[in-house]
Tab-separated table of N, CA and C in Angstrom:
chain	number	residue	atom	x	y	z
A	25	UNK	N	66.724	49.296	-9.833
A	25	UNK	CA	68.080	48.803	-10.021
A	25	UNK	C	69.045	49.886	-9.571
A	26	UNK	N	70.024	49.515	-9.178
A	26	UNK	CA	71.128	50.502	-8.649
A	26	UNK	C	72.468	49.685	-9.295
A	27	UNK	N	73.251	51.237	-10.096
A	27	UNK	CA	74.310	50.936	-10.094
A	27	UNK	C	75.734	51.565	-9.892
A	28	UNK	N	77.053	50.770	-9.878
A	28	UNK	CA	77.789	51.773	-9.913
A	28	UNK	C	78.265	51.875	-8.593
A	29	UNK	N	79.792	52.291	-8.301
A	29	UNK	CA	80.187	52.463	-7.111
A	29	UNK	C	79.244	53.791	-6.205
A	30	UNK	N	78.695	54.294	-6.750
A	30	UNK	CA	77.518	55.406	-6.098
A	30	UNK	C	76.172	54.975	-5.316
A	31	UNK	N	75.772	53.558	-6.297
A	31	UNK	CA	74.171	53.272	-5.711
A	31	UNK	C	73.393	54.041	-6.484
A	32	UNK	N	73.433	54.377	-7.080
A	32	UNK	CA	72.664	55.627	-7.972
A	32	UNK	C	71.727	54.535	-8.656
A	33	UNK	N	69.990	55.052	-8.125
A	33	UNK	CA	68.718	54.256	-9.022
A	33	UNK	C	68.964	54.737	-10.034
A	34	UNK	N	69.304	53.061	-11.168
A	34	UNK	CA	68.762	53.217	-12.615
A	34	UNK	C	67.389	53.146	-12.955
A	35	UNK	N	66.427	53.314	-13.824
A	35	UNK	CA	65.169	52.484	-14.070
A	35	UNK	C	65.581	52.047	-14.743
A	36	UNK	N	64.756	50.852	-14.841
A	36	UNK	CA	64.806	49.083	-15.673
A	36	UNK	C	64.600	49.506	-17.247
A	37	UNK	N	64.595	50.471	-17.743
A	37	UNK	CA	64.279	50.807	-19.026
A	37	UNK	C	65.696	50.994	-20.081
A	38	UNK	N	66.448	52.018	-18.906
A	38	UNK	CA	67.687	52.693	-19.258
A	38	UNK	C	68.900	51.789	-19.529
A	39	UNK	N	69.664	52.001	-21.004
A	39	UNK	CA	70.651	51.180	-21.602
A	39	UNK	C	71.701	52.120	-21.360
A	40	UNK	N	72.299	51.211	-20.740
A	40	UNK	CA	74.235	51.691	-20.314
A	40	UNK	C	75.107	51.002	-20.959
A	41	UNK	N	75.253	51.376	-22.652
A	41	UNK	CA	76.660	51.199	-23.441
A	41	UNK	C	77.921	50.321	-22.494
A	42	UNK	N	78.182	49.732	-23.128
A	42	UNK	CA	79.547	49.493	-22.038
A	42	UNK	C	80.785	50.019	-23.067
A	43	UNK	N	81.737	51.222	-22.868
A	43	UNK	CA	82.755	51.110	-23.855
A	43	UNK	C	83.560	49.773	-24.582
A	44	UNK	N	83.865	50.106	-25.697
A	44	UNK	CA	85.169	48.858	-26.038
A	44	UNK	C	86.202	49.046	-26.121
A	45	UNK	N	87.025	48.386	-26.143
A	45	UNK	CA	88.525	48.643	-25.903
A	45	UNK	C	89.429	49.934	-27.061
A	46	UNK	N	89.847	50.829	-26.665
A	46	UNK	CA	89.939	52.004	-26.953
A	46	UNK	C	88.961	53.274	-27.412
A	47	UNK	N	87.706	53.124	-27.627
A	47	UNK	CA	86.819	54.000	-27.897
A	47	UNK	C	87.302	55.300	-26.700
A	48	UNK	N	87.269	56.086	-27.109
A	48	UNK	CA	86.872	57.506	-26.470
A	48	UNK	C	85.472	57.414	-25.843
A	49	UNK	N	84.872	57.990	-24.955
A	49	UNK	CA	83.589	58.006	-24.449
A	49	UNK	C	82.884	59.162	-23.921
A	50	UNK	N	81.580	59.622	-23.999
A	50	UNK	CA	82.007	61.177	-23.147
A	50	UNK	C	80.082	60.750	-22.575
A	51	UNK	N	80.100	61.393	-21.395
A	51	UNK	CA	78.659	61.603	-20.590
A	51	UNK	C	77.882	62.707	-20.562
A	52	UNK	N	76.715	62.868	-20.511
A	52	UNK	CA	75.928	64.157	-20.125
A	52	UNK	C	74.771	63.697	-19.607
A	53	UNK	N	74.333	64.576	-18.898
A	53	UNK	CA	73.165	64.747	-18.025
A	53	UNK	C	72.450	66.177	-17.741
A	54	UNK	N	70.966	66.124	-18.903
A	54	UNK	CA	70.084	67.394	-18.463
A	54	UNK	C	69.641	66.905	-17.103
A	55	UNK	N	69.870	67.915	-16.295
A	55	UNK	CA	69.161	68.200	-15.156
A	55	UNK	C	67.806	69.531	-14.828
A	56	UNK	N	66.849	68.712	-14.612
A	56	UNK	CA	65.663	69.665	-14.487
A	56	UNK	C	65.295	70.000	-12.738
A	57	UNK	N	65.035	71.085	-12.799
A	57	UNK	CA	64.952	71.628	-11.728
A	57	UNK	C	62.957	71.549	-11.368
A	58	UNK	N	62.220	71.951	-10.338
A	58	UNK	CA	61.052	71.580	-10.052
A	58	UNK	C	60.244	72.478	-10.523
A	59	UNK	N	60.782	73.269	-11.669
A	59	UNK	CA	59.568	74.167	-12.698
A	59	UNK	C	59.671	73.413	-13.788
A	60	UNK	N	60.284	72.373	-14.046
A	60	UNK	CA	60.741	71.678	-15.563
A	60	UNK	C	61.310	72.671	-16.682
A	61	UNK	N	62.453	72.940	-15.866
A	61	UNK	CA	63.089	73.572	-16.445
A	61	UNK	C	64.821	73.036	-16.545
A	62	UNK	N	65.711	72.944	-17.345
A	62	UNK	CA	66.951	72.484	-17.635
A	62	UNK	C	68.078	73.090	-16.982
A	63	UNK	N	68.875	72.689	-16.488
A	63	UNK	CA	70.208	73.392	-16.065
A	63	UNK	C	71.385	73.432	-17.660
A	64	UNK	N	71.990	74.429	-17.489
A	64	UNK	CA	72.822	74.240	-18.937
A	64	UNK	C	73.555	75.605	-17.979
A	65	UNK	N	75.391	75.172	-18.341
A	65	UNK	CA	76.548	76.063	-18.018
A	65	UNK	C	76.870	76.553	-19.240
A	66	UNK	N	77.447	77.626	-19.280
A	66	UNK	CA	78.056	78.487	-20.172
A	66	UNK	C	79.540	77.994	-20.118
A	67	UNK	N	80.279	77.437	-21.422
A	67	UNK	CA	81.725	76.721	-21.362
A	67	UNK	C	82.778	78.411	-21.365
A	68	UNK	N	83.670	77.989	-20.495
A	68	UNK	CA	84.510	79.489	-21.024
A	68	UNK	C	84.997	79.918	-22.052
A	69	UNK	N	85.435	81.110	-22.648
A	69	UNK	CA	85.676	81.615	-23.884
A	69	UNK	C	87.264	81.090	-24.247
A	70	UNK	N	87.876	79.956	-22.997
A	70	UNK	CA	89.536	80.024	-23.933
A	70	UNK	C	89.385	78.402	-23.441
A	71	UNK	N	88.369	77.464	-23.588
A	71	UNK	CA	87.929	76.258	-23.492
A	71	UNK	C	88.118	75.572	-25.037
A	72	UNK	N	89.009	74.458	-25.273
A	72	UNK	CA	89.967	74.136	-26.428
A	72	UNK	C	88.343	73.306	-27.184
A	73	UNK	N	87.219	72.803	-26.529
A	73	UNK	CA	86.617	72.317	-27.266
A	73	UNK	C	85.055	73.484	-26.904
A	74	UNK	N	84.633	73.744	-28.059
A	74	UNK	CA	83.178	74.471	-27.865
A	74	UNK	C	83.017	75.431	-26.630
A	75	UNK	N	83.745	76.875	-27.025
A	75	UNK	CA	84.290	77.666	-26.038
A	75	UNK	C	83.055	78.753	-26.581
A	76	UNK	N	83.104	79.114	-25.434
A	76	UNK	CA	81.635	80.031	-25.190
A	76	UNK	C	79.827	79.726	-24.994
A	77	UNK	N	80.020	77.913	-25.477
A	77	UNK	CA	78.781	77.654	-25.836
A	77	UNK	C	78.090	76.845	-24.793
A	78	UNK	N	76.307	77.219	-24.564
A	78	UNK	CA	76.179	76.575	-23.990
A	78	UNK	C	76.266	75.156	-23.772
A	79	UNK	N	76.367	74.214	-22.335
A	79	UNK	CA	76.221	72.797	-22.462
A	79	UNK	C	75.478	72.095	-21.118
A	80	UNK	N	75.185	71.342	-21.243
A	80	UNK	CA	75.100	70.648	-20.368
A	80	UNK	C	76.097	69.749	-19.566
A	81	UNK	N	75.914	69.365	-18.004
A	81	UNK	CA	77.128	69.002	-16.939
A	81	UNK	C	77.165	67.499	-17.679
A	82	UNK	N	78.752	67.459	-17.520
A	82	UNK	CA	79.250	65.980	-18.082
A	82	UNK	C	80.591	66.278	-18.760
A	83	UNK	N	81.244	65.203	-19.198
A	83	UNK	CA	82.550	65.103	-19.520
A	83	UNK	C	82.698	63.763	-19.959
A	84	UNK	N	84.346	63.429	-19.890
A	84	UNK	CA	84.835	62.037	-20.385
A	84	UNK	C	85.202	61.053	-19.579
A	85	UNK	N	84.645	59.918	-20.027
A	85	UNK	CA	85.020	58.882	-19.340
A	85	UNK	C	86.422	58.679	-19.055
A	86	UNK	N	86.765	58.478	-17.854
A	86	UNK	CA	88.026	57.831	-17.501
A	86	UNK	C	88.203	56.253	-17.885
A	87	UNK	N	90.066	55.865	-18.457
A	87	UNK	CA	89.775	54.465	-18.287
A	87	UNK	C	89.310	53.862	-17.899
A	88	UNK	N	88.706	52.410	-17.632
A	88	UNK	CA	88.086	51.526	-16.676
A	88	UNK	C	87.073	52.310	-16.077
A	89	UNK	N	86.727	53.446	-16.248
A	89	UNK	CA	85.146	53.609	-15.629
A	89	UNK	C	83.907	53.697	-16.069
A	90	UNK	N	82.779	53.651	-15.013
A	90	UNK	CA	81.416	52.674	-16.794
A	90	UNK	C	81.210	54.377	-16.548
A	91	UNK	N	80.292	54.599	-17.887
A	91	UNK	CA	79.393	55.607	-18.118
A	91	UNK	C	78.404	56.023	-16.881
A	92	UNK	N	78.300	55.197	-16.108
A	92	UNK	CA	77.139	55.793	-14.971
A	92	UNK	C	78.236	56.413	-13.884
A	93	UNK	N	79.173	55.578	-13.691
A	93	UNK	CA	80.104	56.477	-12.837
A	93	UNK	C	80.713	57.810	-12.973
A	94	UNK	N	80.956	58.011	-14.566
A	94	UNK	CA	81.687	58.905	-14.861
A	94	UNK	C	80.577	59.890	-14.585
A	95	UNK	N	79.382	59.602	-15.057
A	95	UNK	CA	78.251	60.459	-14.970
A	95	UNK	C	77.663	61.338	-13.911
A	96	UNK	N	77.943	60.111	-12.482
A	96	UNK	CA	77.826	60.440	-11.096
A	96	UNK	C	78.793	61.559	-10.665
A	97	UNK	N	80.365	60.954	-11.153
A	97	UNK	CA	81.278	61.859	-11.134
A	97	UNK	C	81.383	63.407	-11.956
A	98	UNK	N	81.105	63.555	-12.974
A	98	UNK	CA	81.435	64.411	-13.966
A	98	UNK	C	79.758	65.603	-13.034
A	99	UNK	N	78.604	64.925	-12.929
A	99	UNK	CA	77.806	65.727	-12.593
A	99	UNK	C	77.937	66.639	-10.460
A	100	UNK	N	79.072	65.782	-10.496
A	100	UNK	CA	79.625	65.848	-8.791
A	100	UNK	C	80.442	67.058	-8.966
A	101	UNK	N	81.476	67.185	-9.768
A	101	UNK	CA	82.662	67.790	-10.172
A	101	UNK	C	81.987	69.349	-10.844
A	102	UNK	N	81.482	69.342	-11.712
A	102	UNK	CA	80.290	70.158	-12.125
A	102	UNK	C	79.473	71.373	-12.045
A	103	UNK	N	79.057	70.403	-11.265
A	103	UNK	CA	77.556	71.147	-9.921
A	103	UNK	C	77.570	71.292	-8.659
A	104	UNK	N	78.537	70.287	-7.939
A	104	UNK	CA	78.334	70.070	-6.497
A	104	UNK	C	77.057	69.455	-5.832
A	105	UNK	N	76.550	68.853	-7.666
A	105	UNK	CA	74.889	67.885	-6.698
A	105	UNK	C	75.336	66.679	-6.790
A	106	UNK	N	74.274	65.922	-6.148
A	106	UNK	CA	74.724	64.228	-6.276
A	106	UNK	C	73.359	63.428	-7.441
A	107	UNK	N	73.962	63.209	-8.270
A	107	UNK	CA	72.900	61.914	-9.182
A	107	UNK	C	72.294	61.166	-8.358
A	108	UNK	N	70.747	61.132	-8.134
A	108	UNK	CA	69.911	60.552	-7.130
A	108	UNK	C	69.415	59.196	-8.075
A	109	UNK	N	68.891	59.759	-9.344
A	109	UNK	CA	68.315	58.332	-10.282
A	109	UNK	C	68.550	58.943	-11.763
A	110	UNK	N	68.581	58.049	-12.668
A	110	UNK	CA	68.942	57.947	-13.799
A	110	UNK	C	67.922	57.790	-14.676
A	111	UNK	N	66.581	58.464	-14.915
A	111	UNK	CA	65.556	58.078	-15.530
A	111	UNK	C	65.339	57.852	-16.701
A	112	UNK	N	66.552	58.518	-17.838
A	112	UNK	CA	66.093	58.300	-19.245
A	112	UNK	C	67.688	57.853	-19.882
A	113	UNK	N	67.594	57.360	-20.918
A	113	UNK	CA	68.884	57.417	-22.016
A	113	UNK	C	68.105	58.330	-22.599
A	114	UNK	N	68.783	59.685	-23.430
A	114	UNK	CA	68.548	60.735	-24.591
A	114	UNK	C	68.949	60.200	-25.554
A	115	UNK	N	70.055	59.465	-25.659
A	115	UNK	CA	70.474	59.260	-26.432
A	115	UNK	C	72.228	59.131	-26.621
A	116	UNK	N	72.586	58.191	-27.864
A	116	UNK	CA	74.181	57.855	-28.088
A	116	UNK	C	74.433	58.873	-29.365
A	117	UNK	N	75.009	59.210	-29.325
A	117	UNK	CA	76.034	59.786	-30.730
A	117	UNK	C	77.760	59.847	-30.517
A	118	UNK	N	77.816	59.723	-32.007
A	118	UNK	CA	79.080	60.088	-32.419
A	118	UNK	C	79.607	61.450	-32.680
A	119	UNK	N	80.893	61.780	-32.181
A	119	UNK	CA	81.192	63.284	-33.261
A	119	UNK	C	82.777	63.379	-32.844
A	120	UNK	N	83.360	64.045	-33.376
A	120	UNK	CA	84.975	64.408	-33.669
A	120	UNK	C	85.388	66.173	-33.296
A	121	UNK	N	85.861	65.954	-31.841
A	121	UNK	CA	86.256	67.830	-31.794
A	121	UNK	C	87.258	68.487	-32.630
A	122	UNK	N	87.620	69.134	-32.177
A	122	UNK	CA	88.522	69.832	-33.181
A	122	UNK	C	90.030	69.968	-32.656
A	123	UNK	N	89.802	68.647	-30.823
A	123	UNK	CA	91.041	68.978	-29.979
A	123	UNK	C	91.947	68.010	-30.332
A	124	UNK	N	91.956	67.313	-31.736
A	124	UNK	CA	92.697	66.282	-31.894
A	124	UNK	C	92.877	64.570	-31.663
A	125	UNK	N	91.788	64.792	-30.260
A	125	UNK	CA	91.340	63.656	-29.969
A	125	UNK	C	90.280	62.780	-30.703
A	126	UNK	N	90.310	62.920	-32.038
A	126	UNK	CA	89.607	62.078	-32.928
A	126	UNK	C	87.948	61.429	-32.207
A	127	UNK	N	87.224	60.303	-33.094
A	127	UNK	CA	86.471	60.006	-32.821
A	127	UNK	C	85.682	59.991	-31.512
A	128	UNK	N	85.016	60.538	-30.545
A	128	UNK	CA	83.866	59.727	-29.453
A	128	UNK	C	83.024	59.792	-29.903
A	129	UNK	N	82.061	59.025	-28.399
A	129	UNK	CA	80.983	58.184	-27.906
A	129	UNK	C	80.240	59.301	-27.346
A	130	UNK	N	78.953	59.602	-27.127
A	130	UNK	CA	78.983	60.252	-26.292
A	130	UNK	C	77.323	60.056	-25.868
A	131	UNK	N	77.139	59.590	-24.698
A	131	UNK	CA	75.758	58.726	-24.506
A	131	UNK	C	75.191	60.216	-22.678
A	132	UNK	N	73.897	60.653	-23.129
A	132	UNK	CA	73.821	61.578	-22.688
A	132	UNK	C	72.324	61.215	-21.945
A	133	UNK	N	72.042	61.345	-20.561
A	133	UNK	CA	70.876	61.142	-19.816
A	133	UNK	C	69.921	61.891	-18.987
A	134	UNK	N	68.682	61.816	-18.939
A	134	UNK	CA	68.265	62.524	-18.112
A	134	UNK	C	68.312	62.171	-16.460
A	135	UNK	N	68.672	63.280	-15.844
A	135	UNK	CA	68.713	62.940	-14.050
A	135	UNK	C	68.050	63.363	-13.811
A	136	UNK	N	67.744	62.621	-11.766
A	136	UNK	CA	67.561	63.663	-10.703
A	136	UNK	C	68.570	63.700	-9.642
A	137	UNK	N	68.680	64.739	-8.880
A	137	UNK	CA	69.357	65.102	-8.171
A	137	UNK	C	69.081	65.702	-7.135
A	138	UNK	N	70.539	65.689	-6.022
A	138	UNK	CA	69.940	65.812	-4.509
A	138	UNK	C	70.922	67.259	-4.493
A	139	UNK	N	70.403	68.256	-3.752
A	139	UNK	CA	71.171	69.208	-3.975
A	139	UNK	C	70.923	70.620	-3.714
A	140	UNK	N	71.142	71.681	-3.668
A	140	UNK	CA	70.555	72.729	-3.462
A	140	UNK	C	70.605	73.338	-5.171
A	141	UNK	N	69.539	73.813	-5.956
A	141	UNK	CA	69.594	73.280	-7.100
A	141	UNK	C	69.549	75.231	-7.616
A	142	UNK	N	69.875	75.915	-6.296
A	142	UNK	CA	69.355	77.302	-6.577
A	142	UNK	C	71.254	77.882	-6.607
A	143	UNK	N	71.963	77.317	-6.439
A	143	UNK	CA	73.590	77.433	-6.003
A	143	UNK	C	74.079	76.097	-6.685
A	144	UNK	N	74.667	75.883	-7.989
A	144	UNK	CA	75.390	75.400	-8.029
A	144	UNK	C	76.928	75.620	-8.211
A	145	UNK	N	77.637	74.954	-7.674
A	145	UNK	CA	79.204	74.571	-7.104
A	145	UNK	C	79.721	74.624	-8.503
A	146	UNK	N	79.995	75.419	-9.844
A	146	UNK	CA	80.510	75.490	-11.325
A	146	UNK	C	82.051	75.591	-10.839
A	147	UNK	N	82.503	74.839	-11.406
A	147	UNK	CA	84.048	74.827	-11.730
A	147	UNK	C	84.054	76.569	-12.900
A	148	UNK	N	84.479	77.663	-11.908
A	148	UNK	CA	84.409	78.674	-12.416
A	148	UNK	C	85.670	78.911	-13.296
A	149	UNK	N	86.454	78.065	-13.581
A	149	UNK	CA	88.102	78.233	-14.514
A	149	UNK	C	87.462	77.805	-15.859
A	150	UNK	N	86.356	76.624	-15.677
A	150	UNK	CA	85.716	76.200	-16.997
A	150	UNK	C	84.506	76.789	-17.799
A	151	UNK	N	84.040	77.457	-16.930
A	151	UNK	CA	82.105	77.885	-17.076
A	151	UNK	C	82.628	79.436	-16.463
A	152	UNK	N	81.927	79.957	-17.644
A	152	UNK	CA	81.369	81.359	-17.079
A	152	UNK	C	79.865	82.218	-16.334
A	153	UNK	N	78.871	81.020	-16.670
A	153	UNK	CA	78.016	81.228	-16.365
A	153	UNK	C	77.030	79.974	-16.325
A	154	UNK	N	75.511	79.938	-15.769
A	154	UNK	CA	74.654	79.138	-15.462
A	154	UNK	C	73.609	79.495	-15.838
A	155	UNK	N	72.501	78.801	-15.932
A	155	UNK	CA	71.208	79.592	-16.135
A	155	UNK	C	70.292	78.180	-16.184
A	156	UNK	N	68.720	78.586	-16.074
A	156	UNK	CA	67.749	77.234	-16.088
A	156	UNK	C	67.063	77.869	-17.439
A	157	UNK	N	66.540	76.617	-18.321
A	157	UNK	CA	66.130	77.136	-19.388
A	157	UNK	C	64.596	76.155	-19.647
A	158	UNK	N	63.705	77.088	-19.952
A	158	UNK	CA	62.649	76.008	-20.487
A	158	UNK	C	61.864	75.990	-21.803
A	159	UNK	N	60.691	75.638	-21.968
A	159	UNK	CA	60.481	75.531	-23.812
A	159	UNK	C	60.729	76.925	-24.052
A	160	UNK	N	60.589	78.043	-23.882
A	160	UNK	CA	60.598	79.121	-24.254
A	160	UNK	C	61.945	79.997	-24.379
A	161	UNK	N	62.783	79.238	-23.658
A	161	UNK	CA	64.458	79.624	-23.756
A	161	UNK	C	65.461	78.740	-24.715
A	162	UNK	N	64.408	77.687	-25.164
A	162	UNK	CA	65.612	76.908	-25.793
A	162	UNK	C	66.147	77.228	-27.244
A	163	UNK	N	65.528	78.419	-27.632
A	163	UNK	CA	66.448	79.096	-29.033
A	163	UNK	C	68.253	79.401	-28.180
A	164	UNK	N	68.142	79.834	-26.877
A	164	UNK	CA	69.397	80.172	-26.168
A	164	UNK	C	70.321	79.735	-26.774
A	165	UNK	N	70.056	78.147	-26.430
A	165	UNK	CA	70.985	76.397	-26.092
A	165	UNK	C	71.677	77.021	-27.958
A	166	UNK	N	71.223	77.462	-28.553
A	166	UNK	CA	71.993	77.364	-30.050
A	166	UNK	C	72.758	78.614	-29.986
A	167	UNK	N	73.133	79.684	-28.970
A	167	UNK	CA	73.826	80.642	-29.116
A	167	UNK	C	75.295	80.130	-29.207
A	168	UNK	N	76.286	80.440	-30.436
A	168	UNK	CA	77.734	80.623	-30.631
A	168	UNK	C	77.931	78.996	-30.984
A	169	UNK	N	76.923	78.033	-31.616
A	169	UNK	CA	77.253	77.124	-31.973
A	169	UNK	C	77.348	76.486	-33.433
A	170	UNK	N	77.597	77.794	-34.204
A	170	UNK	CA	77.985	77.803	-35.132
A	170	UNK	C	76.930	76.878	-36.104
A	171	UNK	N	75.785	76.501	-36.011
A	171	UNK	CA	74.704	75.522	-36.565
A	171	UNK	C	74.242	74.258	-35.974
A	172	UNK	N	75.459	74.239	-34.713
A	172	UNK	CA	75.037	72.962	-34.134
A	172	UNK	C	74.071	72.952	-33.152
A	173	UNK	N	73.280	71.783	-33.424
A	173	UNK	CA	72.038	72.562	-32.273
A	173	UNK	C	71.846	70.979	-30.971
A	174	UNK	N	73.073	70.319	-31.199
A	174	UNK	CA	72.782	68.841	-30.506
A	174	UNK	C	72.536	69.418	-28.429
A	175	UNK	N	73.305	70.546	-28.218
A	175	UNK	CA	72.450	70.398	-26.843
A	175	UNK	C	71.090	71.081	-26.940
A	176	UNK	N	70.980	71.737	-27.646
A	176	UNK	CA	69.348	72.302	-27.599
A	176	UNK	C	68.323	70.913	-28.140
A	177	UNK	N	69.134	69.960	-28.996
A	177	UNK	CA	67.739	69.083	-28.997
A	177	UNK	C	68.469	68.061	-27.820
A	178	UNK	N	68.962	67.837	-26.745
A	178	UNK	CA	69.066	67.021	-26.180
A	178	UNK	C	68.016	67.408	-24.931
A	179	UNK	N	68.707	68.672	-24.547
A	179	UNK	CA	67.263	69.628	-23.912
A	179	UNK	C	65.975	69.795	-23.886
A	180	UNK	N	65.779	69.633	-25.415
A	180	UNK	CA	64.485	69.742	-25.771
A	180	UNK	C	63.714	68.178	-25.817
A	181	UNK	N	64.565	67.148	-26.243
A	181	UNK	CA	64.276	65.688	-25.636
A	181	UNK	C	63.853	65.621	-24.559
A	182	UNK	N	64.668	66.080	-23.317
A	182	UNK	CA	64.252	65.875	-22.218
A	182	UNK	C	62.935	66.712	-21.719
A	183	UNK	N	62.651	67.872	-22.145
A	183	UNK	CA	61.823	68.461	-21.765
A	183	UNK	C	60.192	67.853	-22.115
A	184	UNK	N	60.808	67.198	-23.439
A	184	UNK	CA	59.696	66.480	-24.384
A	184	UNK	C	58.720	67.696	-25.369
A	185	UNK	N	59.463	68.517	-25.820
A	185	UNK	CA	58.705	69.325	-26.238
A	185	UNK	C	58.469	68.798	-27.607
A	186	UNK	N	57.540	68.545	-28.460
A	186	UNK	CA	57.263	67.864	-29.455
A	186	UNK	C	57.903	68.447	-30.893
A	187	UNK	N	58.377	67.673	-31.270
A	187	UNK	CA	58.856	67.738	-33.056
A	187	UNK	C	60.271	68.527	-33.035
A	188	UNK	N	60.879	67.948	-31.676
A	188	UNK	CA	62.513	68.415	-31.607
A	188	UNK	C	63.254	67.152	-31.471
A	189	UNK	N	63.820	66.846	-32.467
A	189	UNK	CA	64.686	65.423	-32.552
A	189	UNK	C	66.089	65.430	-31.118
A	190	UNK	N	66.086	64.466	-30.956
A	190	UNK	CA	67.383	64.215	-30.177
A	190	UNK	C	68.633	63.725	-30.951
A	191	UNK	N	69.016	64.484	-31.760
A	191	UNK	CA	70.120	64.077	-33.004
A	191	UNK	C	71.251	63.872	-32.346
A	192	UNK	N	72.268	64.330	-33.002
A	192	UNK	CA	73.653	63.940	-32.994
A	192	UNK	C	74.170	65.387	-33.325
A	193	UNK	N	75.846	65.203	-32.439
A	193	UNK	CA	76.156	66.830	-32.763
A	193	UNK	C	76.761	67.053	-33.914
């Protein structure tokens, strides 16, 4: 299946939320590189939501746009790769930042991607840094997050490393 002004392969498995009328919404996408290992950016230190901590590429939905687009987009904007296929839902949660913008959505997937995966294109005003992480790095994903550990188990979902929940942040 392909969707989305991109063409981007979904598999027939994967559930795409459709927002409802005013919900907030937000996207993510672990990206694994060909050691099975995770991409995760370092957010900058004067970043109004979860500043310093690691995350994974993604952001917020724009009005009128579905979750796979924003996804295509947000991981375009990002990285400078292109979303090739969409293989997993990780998972939906809820949570509330601290930027005022009350309640989101925030439905987070595993990709692949076309790209040079050794150079990525980081919006350097937002991210201070990059790094690939695998079972053995993912204590990292919880550095400066104050107890929250939702990208380290979203990470660790994708990696499939056993008896790491894919919670909520």
């Amino acid at each position: 299946m392909t969707a989305g002004q991109y063409g981007v392969d979904v598999a027939p498995s994967v559930e795409v939320p459709v927002p409802g009328d005013g919900e907030l919404w937000a996207v993510g996408a672990v990206i694994l590189d060909g050691r099975g290992r995770a991409f995760a950016q370092r957010r900058g230190p004067d970043r109004r939501l979860f500043p310093g901590c690691w995350d994974i590429a993604g952001g917020h939905v724009e009005p009128g746009e579905s979750l796979l687009d924003a996804l295509v987009r947000e991981v375009a904007e990002e990285t400078g790769w292109r979303v090739r296929r969409v293989r997993r839902l990780l998972g939906v949660c809820t949570w509330t930042g601290d930027d005022g913008n009350g309640l989101r959505h925030e439905a987070d997937y595993l990709v692949e991607v076309d790209g040079d995966l050794s150079r990525p294109a980081l919006e350097w005003a937002k991210h201070s840094a990059y790094d690939w992480f695998g079972r053995e790095d993912l204590s990292r994903l919880k550095e400066d997050r104050a107890g929250d550990t939702f990208i380290h188990d979203q990470v660790a979902s994708a990696l499939g490393v056993p008896g790491e929940p894919s919670g909520g942040a």
